[in-house]
PDB file of C-alpha atoms in Angstrom:
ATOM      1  CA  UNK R   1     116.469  69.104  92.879  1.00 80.00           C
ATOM      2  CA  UNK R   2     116.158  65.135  92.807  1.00 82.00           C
ATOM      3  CA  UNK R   3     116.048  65.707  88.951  1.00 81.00           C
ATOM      4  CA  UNK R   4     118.864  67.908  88.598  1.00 84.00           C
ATOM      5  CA  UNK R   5     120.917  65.662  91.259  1.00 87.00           C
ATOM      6  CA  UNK R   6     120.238  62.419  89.203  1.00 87.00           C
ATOM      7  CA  UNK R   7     121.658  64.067  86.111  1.00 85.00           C
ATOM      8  CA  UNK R   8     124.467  65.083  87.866  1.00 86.00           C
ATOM      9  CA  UNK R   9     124.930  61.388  88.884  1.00 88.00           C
ATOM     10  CA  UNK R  10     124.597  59.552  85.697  1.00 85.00           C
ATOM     11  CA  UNK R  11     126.808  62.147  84.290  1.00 86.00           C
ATOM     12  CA  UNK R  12     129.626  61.044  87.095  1.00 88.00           C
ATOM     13  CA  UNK R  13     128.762  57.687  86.422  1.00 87.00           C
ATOM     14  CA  UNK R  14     129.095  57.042  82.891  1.00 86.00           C
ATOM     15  CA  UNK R  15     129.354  60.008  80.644  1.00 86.00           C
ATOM     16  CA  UNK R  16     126.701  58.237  77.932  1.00 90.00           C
ATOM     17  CA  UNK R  17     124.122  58.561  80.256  1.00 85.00           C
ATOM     18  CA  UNK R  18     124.182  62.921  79.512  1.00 88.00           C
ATOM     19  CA  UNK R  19     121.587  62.611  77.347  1.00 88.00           C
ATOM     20  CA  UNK R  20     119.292  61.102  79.515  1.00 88.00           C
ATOM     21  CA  UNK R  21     120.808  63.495  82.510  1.00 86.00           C
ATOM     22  CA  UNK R  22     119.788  66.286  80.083  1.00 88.00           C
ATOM     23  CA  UNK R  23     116.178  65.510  79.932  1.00 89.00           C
ATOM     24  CA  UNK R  24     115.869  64.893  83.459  1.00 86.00           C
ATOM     25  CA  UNK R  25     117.309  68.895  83.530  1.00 87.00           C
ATOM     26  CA  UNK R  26     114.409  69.907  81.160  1.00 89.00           C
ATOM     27  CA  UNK R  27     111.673  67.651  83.417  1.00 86.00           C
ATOM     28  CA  UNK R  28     112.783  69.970  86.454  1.00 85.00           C
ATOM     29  CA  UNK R  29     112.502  73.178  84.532  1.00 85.00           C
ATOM     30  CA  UNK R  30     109.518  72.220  82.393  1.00 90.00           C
ATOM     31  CA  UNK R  31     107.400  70.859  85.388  1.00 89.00           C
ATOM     32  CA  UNK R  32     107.074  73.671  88.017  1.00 87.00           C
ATOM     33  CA  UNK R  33     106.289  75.961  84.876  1.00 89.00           C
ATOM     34  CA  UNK R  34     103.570  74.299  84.052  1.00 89.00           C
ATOM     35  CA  UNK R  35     102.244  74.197  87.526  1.00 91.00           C
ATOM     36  CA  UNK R  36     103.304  77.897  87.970  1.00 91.00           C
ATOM     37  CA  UNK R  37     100.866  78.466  84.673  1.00 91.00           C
ATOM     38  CA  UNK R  38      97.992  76.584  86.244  1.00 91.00           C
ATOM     39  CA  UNK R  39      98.829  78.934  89.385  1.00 91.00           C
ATOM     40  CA  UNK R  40      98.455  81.389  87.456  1.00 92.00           C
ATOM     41  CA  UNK R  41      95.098  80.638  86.290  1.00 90.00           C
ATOM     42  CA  UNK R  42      93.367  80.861  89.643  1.00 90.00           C
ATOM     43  CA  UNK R  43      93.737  85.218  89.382  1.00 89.00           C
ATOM     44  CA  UNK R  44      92.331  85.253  86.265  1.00 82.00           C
ATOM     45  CA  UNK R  45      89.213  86.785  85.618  1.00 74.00           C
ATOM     46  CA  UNK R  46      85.589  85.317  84.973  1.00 68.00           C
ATOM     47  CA  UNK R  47      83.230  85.731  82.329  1.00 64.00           C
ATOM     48  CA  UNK R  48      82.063  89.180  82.232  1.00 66.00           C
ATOM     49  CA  UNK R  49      78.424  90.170  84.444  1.00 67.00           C
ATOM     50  CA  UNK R  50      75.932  93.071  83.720  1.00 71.00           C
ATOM     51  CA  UNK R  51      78.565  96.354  83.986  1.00 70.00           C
ATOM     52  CA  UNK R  52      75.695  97.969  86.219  1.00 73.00           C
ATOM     53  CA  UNK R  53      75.491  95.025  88.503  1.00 69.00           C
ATOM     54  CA  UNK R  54      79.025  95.267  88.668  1.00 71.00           C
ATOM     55  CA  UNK R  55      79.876  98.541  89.521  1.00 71.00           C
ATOM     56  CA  UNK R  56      77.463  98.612  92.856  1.00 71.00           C
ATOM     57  CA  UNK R  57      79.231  95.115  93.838  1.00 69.00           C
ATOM     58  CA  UNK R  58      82.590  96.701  93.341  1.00 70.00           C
ATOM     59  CA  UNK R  59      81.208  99.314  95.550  1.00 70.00           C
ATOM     60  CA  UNK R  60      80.073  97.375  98.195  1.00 72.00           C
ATOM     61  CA  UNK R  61      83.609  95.642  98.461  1.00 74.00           C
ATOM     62  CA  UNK R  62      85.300  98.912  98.563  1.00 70.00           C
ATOM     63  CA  UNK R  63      83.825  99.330 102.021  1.00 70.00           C
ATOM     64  CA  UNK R  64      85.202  95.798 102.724  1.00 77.00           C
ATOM     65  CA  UNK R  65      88.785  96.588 101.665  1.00 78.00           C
ATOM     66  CA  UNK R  66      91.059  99.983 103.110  1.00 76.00           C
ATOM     67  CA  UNK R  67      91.640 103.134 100.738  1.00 72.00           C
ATOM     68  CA  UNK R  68      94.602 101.831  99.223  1.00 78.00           C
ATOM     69  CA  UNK R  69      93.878  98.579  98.569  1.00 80.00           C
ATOM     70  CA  UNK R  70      90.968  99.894  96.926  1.00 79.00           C
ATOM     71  CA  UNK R  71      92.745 101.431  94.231  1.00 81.00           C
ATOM     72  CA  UNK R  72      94.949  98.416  93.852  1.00 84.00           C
ATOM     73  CA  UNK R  73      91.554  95.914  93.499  1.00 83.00           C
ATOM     74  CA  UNK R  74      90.134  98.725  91.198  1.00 79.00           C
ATOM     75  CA  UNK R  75      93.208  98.339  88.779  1.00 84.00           C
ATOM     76  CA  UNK R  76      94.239  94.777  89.032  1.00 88.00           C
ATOM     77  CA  UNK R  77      90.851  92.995  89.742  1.00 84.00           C
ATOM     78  CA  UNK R  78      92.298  91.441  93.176  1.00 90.00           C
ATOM     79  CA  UNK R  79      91.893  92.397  96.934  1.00 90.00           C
ATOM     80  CA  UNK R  80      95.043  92.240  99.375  1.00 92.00           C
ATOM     81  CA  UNK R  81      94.458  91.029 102.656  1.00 91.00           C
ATOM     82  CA  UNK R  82      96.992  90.515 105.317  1.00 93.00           C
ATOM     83  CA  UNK R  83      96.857  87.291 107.585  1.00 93.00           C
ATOM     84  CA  UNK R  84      98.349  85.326 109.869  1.00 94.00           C
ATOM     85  CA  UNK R  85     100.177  82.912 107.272  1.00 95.00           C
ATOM     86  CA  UNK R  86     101.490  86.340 105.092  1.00 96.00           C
ATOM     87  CA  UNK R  87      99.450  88.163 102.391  1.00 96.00           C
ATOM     88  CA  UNK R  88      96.840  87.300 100.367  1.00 95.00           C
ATOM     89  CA  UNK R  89      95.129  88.293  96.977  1.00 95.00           C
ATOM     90  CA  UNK R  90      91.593  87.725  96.769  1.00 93.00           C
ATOM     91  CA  UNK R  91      89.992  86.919  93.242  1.00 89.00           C
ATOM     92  CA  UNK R  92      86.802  86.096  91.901  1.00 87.00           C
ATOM     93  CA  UNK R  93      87.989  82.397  91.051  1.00 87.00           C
ATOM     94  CA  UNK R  94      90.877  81.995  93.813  1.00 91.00           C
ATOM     95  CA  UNK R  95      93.330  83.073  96.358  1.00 94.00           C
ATOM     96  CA  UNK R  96      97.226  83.900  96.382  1.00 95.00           C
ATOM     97  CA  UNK R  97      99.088  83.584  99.700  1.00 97.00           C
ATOM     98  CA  UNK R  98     102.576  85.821  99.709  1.00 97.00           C
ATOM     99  CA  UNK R  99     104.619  84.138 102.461  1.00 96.00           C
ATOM    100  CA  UNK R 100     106.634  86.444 104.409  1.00 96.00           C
ATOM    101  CA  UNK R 101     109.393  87.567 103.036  1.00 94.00           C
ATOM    102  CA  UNK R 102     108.280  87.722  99.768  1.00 93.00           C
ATOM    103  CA  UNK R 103     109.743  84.907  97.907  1.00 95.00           C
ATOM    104  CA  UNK R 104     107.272  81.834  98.200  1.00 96.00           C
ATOM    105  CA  UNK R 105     103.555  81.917  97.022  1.00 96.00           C
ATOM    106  CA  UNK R 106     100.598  79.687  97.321  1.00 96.00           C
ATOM    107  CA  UNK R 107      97.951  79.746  94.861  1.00 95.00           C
ATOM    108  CA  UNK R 108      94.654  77.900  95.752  1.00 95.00           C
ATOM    109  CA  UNK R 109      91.412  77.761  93.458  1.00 93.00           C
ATOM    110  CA  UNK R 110      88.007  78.348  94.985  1.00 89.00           C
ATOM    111  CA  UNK R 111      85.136  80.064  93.682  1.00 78.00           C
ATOM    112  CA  UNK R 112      81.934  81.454  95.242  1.00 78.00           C
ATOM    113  CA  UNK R 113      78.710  79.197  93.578  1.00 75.00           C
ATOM    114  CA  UNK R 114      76.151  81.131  91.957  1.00 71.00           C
ATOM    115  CA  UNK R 115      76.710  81.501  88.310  1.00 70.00           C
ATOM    116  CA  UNK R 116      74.998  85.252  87.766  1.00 75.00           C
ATOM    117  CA  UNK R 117      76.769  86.832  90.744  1.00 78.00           C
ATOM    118  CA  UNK R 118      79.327  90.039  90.032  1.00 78.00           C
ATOM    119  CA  UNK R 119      83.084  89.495  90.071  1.00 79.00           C
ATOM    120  CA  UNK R 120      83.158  91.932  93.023  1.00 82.00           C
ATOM    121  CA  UNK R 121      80.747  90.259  94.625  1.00 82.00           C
ATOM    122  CA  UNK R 122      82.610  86.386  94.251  1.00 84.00           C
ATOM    123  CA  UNK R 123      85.554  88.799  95.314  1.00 86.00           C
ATOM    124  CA  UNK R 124      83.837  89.224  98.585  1.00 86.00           C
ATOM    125  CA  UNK R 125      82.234  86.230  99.116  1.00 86.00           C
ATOM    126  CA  UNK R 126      85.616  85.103  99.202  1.00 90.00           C
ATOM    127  CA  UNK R 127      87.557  87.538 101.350  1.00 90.00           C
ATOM    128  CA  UNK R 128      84.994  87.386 104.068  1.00 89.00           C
ATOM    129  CA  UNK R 129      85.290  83.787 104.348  1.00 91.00           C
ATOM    130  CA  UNK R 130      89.017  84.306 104.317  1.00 92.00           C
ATOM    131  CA  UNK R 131      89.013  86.729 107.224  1.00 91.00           C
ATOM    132  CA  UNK R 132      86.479  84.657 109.324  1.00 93.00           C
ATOM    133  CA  UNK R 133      89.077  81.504 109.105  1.00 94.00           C
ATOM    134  CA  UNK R 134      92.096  81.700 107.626  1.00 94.00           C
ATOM    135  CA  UNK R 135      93.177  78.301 108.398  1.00 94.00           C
ATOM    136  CA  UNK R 136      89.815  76.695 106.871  1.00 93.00           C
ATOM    137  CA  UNK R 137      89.845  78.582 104.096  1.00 92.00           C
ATOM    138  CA  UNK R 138      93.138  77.394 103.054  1.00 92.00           C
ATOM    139  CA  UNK R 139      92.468  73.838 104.084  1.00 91.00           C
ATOM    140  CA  UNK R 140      89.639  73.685 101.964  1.00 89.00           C
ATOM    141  CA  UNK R 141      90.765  75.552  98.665  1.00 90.00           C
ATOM    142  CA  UNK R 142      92.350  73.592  96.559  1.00 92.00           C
ATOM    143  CA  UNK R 143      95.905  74.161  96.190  1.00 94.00           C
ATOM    144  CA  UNK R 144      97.256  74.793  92.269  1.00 93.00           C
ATOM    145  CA  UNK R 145     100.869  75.779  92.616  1.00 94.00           C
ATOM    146  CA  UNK R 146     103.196  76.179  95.272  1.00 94.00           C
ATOM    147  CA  UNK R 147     106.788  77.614  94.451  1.00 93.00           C
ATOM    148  CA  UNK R 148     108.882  80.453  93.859  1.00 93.00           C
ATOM    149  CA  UNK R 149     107.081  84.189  93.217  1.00 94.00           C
ATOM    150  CA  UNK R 150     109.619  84.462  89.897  1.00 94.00           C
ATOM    151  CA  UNK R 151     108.052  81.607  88.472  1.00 93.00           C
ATOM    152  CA  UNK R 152     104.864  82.671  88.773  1.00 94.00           C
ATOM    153  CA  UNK R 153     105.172  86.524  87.852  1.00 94.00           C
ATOM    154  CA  UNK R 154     106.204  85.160  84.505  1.00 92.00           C
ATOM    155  CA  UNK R 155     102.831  83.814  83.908  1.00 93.00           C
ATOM    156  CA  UNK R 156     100.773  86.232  85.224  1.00 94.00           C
ATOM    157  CA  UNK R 157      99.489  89.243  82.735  1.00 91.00           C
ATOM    158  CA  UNK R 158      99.990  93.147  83.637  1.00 92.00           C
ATOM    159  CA  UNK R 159      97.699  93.774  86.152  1.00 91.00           C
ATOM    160  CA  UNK R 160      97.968  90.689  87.879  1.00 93.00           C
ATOM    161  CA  UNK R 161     101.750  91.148  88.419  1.00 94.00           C
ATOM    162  CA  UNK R 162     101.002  94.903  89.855  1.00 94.00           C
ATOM    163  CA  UNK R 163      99.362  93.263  92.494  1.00 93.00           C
ATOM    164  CA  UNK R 164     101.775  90.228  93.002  1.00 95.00           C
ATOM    165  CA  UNK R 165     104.398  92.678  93.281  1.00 94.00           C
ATOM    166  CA  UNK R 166     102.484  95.159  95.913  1.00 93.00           C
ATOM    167  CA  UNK R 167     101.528  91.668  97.918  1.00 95.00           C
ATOM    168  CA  UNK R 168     105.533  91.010  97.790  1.00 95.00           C
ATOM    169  CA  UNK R 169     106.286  94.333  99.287  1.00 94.00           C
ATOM    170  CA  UNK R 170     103.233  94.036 101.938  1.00 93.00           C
ATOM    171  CA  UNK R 171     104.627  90.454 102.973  1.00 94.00           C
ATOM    172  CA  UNK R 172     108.051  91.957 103.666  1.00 90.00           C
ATOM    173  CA  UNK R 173     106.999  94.427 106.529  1.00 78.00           C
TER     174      UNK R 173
END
């Protein structure tokens, strides 16, 4: 808004100043995208672990996650978990928070250590911190991209916008 305001302004002021007013439009378009990408970036998925190794981690977080979340983490790669500050989706390399009502997300990056471990089990190193403190686990993650869900659907593959969509729904009851 401050960007789009002070193009409005010079434009009012003296109408040679558009040019300028116009690139001060693309800054506050251009910006938040590229934030929203590097958002993005904290549901994507790791370097792939032994298959075998993964499948009994995936099991194991099954029992960590209800029946149908369980088919949404089996699809998508991320677990929802409701909290106190809206819904969350837990992967391997980082957390989204759906606010309630669905329109405003939070995307914070942090990872499990230990290189060799499974996806799954990252996925539930994470999500068990999460549910022991909600409020430290988002105080210490590092936050990537704050905005508008919109923004950050359009960066997100397939899968990954499944699950931000199901989140959206979840956030809204």
């Amino acid at each position: 808004m401050p960007f789009v305001g002070t193009a409005a302004l010079l434009a009012a002021l003296n109408p040679v100043t558009i040019p300028v007013g116009l690139i001060l439009v693309a800054h506050a378009w251009i910006i938040p995208g590229l934030y929203a990408a590097r958002g993005a970036n904290v549901v994507r998925r790791g370097p792939a672990a032994d298959p075998e190794a993964e499948m009994t981690a995936l099991g194991l977080l099954g029992d960590l996650v209800g029946h149908r979340e369980r088919g949404l983490l089996a699809s998508t790669g991320l677990a929802l978990e409701p909290g106190r500050f809206g819904v969350w989706l837990v992967g391997e390399m980082g957390a989204l928070l759906v606010r309630p009502g669905g329109r405003r997300v939070h995307c914070y990056c942090v990872k499990a250590t230990g290189n060799g471990l499974p996806a799954s089990d990252r996925i539930a190193h994470l999500l068990l911190a999460l549910r022991a403190d909600e409020a430290g686990f988002a105080t210490v993650a590092n936050l990537a991209f704050s905005g508008a869900c919109w923004r950050l659907e359009r960066r997100l593959d397939a899968p990954r916008r499944e699950a931000l969509a199901a989140a959206r729904v979840a956030s809204m009851r």
